CSV table of C-alpha atoms in Angstrom, one decimal:
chain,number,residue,atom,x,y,z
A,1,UNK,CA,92.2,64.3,4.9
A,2,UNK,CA,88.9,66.0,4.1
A,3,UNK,CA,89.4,69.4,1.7
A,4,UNK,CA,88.2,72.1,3.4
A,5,UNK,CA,85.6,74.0,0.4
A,6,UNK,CA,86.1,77.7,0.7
A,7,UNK,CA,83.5,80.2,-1.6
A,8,UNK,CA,84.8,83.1,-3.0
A,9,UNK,CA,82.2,84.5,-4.8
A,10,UNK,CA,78.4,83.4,-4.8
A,11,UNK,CA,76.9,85.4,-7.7
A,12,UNK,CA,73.2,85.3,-7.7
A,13,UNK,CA,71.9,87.0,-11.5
A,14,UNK,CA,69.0,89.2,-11.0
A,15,UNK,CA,65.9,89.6,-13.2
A,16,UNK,CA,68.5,92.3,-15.3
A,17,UNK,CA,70.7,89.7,-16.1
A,18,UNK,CA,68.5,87.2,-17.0
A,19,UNK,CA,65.5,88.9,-19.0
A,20,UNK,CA,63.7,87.1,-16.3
A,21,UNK,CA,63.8,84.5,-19.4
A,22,UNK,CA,64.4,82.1,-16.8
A,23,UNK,CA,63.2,78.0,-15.9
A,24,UNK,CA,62.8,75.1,-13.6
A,25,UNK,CA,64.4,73.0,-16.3
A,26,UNK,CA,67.7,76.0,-16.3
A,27,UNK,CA,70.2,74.1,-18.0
A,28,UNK,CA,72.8,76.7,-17.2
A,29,UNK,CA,76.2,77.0,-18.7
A,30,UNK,CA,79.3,79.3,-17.9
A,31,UNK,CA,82.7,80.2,-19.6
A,32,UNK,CA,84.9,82.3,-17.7
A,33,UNK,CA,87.9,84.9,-18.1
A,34,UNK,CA,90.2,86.2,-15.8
A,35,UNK,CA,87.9,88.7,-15.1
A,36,UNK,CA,84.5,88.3,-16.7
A,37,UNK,CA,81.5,85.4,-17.2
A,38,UNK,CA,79.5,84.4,-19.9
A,39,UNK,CA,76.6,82.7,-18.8
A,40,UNK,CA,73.8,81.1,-20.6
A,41,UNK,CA,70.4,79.1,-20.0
A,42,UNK,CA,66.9,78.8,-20.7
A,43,UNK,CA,66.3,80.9,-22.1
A,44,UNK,CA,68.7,84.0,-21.2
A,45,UNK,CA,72.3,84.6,-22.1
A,46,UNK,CA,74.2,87.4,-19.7
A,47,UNK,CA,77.7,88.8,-19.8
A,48,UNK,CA,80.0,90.5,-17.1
A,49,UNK,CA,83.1,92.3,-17.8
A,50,UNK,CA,84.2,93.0,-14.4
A,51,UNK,CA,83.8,89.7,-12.1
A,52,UNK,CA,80.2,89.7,-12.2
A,53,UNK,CA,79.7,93.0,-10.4
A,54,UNK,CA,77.5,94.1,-13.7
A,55,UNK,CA,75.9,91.8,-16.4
A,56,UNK,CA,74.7,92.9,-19.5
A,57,UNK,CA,71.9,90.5,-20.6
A,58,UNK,CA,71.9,89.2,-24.3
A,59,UNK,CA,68.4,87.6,-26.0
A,60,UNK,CA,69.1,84.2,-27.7
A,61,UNK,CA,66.1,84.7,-29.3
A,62,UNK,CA,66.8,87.9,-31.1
A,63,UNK,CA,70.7,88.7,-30.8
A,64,UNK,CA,71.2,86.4,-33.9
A,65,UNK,CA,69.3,85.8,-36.9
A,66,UNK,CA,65.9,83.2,-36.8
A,67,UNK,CA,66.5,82.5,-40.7
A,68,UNK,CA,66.9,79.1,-40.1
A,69,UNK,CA,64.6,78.5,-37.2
A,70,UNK,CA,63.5,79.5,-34.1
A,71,UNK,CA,66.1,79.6,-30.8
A,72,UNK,CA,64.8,77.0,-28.6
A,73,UNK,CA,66.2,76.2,-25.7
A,74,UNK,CA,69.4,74.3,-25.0
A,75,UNK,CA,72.4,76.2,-25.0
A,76,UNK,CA,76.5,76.0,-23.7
A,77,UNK,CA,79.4,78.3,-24.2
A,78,UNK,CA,83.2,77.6,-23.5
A,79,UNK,CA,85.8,80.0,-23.2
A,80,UNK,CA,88.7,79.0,-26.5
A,81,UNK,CA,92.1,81.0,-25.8
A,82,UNK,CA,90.9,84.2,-26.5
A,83,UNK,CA,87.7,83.9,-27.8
A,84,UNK,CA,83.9,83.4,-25.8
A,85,UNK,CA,82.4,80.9,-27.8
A,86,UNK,CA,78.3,79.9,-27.5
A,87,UNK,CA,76.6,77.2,-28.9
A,88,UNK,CA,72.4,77.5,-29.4
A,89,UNK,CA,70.3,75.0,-30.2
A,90,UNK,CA,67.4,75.8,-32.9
A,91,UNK,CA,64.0,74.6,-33.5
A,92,UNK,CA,63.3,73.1,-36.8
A,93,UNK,CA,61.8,76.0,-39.5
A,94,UNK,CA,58.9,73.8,-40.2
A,95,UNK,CA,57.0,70.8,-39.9
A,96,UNK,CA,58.8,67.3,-41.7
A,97,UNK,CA,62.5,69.7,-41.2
A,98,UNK,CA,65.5,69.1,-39.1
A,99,UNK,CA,67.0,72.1,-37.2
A,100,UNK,CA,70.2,73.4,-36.7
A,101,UNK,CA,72.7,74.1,-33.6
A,102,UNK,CA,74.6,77.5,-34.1
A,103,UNK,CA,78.5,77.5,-33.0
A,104,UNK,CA,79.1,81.7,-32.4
A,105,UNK,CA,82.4,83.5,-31.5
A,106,UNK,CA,83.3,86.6,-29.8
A,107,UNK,CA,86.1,88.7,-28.6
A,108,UNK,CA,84.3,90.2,-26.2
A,109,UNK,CA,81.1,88.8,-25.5
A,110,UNK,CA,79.0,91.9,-25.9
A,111,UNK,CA,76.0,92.3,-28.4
A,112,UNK,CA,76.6,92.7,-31.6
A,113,UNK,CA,79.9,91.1,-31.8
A,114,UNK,CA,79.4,87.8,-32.6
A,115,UNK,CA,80.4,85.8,-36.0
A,116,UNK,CA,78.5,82.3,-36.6
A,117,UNK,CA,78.5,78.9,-38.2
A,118,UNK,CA,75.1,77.0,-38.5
A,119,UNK,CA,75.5,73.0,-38.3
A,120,UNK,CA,72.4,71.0,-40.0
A,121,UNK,CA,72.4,67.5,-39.9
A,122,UNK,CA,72.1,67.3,-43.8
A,123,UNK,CA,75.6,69.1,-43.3
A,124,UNK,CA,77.0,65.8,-41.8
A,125,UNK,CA,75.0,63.3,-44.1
A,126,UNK,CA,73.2,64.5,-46.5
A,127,UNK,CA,70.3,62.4,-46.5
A,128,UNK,CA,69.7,63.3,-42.6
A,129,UNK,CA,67.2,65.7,-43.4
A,130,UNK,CA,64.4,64.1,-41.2
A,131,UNK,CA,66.0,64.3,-38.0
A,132,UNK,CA,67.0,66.7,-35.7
A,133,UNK,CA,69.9,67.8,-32.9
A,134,UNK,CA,69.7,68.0,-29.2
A,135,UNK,CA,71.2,67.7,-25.8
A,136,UNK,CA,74.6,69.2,-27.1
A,137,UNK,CA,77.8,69.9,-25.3
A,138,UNK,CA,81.3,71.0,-26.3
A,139,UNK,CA,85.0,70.2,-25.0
A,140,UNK,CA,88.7,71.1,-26.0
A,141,UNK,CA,91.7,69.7,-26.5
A,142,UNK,CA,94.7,70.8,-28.0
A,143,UNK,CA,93.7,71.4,-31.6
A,144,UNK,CA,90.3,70.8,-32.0
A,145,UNK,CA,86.6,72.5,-30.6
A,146,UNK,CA,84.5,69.1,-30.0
A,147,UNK,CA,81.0,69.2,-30.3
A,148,UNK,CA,78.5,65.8,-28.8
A,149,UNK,CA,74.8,65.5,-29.4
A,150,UNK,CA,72.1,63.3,-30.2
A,151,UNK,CA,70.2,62.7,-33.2
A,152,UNK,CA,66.2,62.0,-32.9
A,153,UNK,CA,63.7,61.2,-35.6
A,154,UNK,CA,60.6,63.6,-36.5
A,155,UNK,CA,58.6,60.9,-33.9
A,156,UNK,CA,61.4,62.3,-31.1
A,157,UNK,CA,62.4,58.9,-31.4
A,158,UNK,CA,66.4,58.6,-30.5
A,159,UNK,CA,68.4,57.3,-33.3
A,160,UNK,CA,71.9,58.1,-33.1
A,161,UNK,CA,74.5,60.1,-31.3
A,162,UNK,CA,77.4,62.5,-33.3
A,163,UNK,CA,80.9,63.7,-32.4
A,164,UNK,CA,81.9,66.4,-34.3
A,165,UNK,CA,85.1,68.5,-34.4
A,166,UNK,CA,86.3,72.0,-35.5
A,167,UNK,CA,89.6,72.8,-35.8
A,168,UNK,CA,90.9,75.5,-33.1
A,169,UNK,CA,92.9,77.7,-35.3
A,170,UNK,CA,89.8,78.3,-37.6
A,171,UNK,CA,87.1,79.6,-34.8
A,172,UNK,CA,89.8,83.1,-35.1
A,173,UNK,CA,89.1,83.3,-39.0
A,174,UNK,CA,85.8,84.6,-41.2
A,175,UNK,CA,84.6,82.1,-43.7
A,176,UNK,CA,83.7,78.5,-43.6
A,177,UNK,CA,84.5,76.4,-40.5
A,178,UNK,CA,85.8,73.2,-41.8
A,179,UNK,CA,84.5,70.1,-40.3
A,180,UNK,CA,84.9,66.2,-39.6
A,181,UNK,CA,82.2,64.0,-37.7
A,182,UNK,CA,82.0,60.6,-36.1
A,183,UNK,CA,78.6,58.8,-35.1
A,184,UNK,CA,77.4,55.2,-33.2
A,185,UNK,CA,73.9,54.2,-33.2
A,186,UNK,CA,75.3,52.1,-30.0
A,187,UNK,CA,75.1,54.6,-27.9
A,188,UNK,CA,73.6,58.0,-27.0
A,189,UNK,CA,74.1,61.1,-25.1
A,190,UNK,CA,78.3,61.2,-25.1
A,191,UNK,CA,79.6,63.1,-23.0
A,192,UNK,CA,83.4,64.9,-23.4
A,193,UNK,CA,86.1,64.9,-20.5
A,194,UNK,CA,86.7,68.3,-18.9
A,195,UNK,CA,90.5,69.3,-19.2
A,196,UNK,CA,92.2,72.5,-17.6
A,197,UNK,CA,94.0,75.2,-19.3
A,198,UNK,CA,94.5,76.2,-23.2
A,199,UNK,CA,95.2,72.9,-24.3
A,200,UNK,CA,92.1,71.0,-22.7
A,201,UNK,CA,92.0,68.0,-22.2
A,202,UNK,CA,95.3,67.4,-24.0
A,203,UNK,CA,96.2,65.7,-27.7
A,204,UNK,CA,92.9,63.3,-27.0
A,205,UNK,CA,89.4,64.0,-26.7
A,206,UNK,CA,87.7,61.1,-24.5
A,207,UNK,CA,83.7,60.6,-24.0
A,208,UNK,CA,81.5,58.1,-22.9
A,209,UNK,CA,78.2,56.9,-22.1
A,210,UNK,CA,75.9,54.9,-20.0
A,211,UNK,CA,75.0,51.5,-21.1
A,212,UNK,CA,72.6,49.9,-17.7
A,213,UNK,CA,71.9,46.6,-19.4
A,214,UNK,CA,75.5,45.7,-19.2
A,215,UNK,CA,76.8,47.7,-15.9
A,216,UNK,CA,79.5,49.5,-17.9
A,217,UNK,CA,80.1,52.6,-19.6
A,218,UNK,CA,81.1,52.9,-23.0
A,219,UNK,CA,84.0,55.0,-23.4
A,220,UNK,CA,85.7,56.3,-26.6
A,221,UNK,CA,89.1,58.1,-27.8
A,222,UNK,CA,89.5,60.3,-30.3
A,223,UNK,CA,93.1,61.7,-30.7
A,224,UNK,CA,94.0,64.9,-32.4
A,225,UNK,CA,96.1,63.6,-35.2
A,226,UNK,CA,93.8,60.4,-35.7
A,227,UNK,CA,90.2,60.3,-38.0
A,228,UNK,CA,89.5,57.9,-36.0
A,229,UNK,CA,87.8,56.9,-33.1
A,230,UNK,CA,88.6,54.0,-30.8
A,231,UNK,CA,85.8,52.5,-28.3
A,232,UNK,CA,86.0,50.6,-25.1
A,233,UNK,CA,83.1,48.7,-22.4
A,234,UNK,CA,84.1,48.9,-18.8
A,235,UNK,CA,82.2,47.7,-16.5
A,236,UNK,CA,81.3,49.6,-13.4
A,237,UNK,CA,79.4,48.9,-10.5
A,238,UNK,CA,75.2,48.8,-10.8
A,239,UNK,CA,72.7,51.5,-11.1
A,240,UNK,CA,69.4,52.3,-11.1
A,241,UNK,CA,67.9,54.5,-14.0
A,242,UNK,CA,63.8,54.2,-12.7
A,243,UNK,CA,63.8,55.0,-9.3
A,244,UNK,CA,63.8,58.7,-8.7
A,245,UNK,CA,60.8,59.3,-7.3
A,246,UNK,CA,60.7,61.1,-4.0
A,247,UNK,CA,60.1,59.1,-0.7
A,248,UNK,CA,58.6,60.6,2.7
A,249,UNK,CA,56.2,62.6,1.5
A,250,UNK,CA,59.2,65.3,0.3
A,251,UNK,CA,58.0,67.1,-2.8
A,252,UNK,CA,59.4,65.8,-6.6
A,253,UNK,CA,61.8,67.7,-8.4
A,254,UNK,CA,63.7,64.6,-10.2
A,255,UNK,CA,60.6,63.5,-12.6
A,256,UNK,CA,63.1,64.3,-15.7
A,257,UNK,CA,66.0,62.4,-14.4
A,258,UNK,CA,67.9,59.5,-16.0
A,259,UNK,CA,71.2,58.0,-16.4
A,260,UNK,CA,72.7,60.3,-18.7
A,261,UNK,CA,76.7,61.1,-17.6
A,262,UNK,CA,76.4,65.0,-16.9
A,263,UNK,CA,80.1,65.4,-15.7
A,264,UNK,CA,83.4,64.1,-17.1
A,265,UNK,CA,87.6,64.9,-16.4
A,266,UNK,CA,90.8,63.9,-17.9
A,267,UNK,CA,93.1,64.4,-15.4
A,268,UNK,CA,97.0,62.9,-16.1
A,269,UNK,CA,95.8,59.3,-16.8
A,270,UNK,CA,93.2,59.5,-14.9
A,271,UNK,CA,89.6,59.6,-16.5
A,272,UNK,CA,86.5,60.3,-14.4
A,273,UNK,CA,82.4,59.8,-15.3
A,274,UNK,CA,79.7,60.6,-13.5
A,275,UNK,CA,75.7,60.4,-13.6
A,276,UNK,CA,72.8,60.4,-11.4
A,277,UNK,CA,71.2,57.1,-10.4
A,278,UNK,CA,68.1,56.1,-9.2
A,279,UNK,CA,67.9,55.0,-5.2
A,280,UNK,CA,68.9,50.7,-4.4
A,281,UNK,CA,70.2,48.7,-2.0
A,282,UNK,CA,72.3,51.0,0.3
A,283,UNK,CA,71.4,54.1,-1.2
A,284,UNK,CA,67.9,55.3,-0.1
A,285,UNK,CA,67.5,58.4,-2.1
A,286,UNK,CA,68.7,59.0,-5.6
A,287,UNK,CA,72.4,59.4,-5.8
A,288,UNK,CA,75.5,60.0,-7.9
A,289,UNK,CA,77.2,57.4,-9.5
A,290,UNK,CA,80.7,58.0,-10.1
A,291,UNK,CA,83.4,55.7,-11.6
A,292,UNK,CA,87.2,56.9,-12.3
A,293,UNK,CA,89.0,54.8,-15.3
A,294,UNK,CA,92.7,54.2,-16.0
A,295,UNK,CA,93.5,55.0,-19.0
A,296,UNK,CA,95.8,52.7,-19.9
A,297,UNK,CA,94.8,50.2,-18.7
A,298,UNK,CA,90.7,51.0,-19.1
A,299,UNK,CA,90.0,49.5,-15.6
A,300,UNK,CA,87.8,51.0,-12.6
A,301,UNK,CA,90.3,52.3,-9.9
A,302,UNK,CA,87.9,54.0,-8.3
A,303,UNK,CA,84.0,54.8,-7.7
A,304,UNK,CA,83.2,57.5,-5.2
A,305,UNK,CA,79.3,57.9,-5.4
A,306,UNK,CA,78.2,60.8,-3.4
A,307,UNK,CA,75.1,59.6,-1.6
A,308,UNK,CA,73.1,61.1,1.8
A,309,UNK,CA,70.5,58.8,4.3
A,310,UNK,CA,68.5,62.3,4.1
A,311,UNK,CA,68.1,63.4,0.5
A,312,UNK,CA,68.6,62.9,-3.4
A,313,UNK,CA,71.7,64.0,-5.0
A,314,UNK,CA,71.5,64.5,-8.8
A,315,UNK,CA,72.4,66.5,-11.9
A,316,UNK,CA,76.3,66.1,-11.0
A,317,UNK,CA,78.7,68.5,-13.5
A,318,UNK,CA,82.8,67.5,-13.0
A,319,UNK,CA,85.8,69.9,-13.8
A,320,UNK,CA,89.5,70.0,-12.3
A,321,UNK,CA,91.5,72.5,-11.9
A,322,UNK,CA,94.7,73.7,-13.8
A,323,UNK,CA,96.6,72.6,-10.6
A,324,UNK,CA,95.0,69.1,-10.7
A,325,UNK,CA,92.2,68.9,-8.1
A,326,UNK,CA,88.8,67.3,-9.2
A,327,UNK,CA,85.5,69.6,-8.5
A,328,UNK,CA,82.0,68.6,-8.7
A,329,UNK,CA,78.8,71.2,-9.1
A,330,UNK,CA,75.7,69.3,-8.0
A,331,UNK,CA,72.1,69.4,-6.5
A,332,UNK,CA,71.0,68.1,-3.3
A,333,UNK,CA,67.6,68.0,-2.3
A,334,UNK,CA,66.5,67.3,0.9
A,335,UNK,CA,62.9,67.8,1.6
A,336,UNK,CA,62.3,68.5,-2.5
A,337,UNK,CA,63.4,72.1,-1.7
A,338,UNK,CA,66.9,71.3,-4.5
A,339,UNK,CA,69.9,73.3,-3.1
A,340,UNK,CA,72.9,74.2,-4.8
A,341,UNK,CA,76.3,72.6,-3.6
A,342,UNK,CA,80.0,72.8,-4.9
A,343,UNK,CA,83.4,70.6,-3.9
A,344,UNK,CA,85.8,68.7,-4.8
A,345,UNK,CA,87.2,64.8,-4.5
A,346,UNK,CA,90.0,64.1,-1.8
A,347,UNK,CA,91.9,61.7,-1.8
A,348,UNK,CA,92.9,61.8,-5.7
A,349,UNK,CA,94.6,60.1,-7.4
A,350,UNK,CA,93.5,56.7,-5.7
A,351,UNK,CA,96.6,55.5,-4.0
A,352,UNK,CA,97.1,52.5,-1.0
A,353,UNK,CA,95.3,53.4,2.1
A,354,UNK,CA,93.5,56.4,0.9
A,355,UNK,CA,89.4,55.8,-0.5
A,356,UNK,CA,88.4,59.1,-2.3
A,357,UNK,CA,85.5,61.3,-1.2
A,358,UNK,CA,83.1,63.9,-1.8
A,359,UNK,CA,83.9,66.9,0.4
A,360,UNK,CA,80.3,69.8,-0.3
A,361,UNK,CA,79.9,72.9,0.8
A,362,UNK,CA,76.1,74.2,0.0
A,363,UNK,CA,75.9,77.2,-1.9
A,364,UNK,CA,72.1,78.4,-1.3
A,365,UNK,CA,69.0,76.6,-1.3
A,366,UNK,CA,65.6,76.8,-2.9
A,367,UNK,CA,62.9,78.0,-0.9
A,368,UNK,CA,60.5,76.2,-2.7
A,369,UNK,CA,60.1,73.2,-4.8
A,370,UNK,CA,59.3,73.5,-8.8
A,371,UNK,CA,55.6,73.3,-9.1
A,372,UNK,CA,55.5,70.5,-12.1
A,373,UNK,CA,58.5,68.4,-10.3
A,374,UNK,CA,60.8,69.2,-13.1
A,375,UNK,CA,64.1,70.1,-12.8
A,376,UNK,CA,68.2,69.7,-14.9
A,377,UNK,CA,68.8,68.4,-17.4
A,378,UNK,CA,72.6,69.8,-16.3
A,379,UNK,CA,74.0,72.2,-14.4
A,380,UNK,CA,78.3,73.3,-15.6
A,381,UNK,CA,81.4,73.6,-13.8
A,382,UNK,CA,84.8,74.7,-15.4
A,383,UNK,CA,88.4,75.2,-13.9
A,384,UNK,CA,88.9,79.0,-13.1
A,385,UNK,CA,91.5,80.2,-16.1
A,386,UNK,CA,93.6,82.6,-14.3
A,387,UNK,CA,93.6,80.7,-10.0
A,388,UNK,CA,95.1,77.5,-10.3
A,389,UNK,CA,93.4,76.2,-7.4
A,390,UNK,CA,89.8,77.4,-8.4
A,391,UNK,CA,86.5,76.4,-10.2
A,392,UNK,CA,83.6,78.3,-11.6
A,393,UNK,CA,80.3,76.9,-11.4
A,394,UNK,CA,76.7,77.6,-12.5
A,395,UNK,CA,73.4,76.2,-10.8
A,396,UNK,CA,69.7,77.8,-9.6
A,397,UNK,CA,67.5,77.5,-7.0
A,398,UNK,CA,64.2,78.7,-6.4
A,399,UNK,CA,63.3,81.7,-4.2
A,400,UNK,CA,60.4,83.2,-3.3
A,401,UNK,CA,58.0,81.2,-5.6
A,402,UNK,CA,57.3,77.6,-7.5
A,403,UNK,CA,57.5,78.7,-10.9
A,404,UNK,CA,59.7,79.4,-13.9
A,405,UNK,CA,60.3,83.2,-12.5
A,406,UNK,CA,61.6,82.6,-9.5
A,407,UNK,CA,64.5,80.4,-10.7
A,408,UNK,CA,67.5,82.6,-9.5
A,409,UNK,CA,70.9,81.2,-11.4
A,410,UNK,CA,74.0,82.7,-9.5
A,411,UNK,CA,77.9,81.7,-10.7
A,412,UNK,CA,79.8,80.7,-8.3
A,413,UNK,CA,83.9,81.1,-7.6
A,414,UNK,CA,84.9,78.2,-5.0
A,415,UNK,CA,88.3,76.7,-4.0
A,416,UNK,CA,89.7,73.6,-2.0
């Protein structure tokens, strides 16, 4: 039986919110309370205390310190127990120099409150000090604060990706913020599972990756109480990572898009990937590939792709909830005008008889399409802390014009 998506809240920030520091490429990012949102993008961060009826804008490039570098652009907060915490990606302070990503806490989320860790790469390896982070993202689990990102070269040549984790207990305490790190030069953007609740995605933080030339994702396990981490190839059905390109004469808003996985859960033994792929046979537009693993067993028991005969989907984000429903945040684009859609997988967990499907519900939709085709890299979704049955999501659309002010954000609080 289809889920029936219900929204109840559609949150669009306004040019107050956002320091109308705002574009196409939004890469927007939300933690949540039981009653307030911290939301973040490029290149705005915005706070609300009381459901979203007021926001109190915050300016990454001023509200902490440049001493190190520049703010540039990507950022992503989490909410940990108590605690809002967001991560900022820096700019390197100077030609042949590697930069920094900023991990910052707060009790409340309001200016002026926030205490701060910087992260180089020389602090991992101390001869990394030509290369430089990007594409980060964070996830929980019991114990620790994860944080995934690539590694690039001064030529903005890719060379490796990094896993590193913090533990929990010392995000609450002043002084240093002990550390330990992983890394593969086997495979790059990782992305961590999604879990629910104040313990995450449990004793285990999980991640993979894409890997086209082989079909399969590459997916890895790092348990609390372990140093180490354990890797696995699964392979999955084919994609296409070059063939995005709009059809029909409909305008282009997927030139940046590739393969990288953008959404992730652990739910019980179930973990879930998914990416956006290129158009092929049976899939006219560019779609969303999505493949759920065993984990015991690391085997494909399922792969609902959410695919239309009228229009791309793309930039997919996965979260479930703390009562155990799977939600997806996504971007559909028919006509190149991207829209903004929310809902959630039925038919989960895969049993006999029952296939699992996408059921969206459209949230708004862009009255225009961007005016250089560009559009992502990622939008977020996160289970709603204090309704079981919820998800909080963050995407933009485009109204009223083609360029980098008109991109309207809006949270949204959805159910199924």
């Amino acid at each position: 039986m289809a889920d029936m998506v219900t929204i109840r809240s559609d949150l669009p920030l306004d040019d107050a919110a956002t320091g109308i520091q705002t574009g196409t490429v939004g890469e927007p990012s939300v933690a949540a309370s039981s009653s307030g949102f911290f939301v973040t993008g490029n290149w705005f961060a915005t706070h609300s205390e009381d459901s979203g009826a007021s926001w109190q804008f915050l300016d990454p490039f001023t509200e902490l310190p440049a001493d190190k570098g520049r703010f540039g652009c990507d950022q992503v907060t989490l909410r940990v127990g108590r605690l809002w915490v967001w991560l900022l990606q820096y700019e390197p302070p100077g030609p042949g120099k590697g930069n920094i990503q900023r991990l910052a806490v707060s009790t409340t989320g309001r200016p002026g409150t926030w205490r701060w860790w910087d992260l180089a790469p020389t602090d991992l390896v101390p001869s990394w000090d030509k290369v430089w982070f990007d594409f980060p993202d964070l996830g929980l689990t019991r114990k620790h604060l994860y944080l995934t990102t690539n590694v690039y070269d001064l030529q903005d040549r890719w060379v490796r990706a990094v896993v590193v984790r913090w533990p929990r207990s010392g995000l609450t305490k002043a002084g240093p913020l002990p550390h330990e790190h992983w890394t593969t030069t086997t495979a790059g953007s990782l992305r961590p599972v999604a879990g629910a609740g104040t313990a995450g995605a449990g004793d285990t933080m999980w991640f993979g990756s894409t890997d086209l030339a082989s079909s399969s994702l590459r997916v890895f396990a790092w348990p609390d109480s372990s140093p180490s981490v354990t890797q696995w190839s699964v392979k999955v059905s084919p994609w296409d990572d070059g063939n995005y390109a709009a059809t029909g004469g409909a305008a282009e808003w997927l030139s940046r898009a590739d393969d990288r996985i953008t959404g992730a859960f652990r739910l019980g033994s179930h973990l879930g990937f998914a990416w956006s792929s290129g158009r092929r046979a049976g899939r006219p537009h560019p779609f969303v590939r999505c493949a759920v693993i065993d984990e015991s067993t690391l085997k494909v028991v399922a792969e609902p792709d959410l695919w239309s005969a009228t229009g791309p989907w793309a930039y997919p984000a996965l979260a479930r909830t703390v009562s155990g429903k799977v939600g997806m945040a996504a971007y559909f684009g028919g006509g190149g005008k991207p829209a903004l859609a929310v809902g959630s997988l039925s038919g989960f967990p895969p049993r006999a008889g029952v296939v699992p499907a996408w059921d969206m519900a459209t949230v708004a939709t862009s009255s225009h399409s961007p005016l250089d085709g560009k559009w992502g890299d990622y939008l977020t979704i996160r289970a709603h802390p204090s309704r079981r049955t919820s998800w909080v999501a963050v995407g933009s659309t485009l109204q009223g014009g083609t360029n980098r002010r008109n991109l309207e954000p809006r949270v949204v609080v959805f159910t199924a």
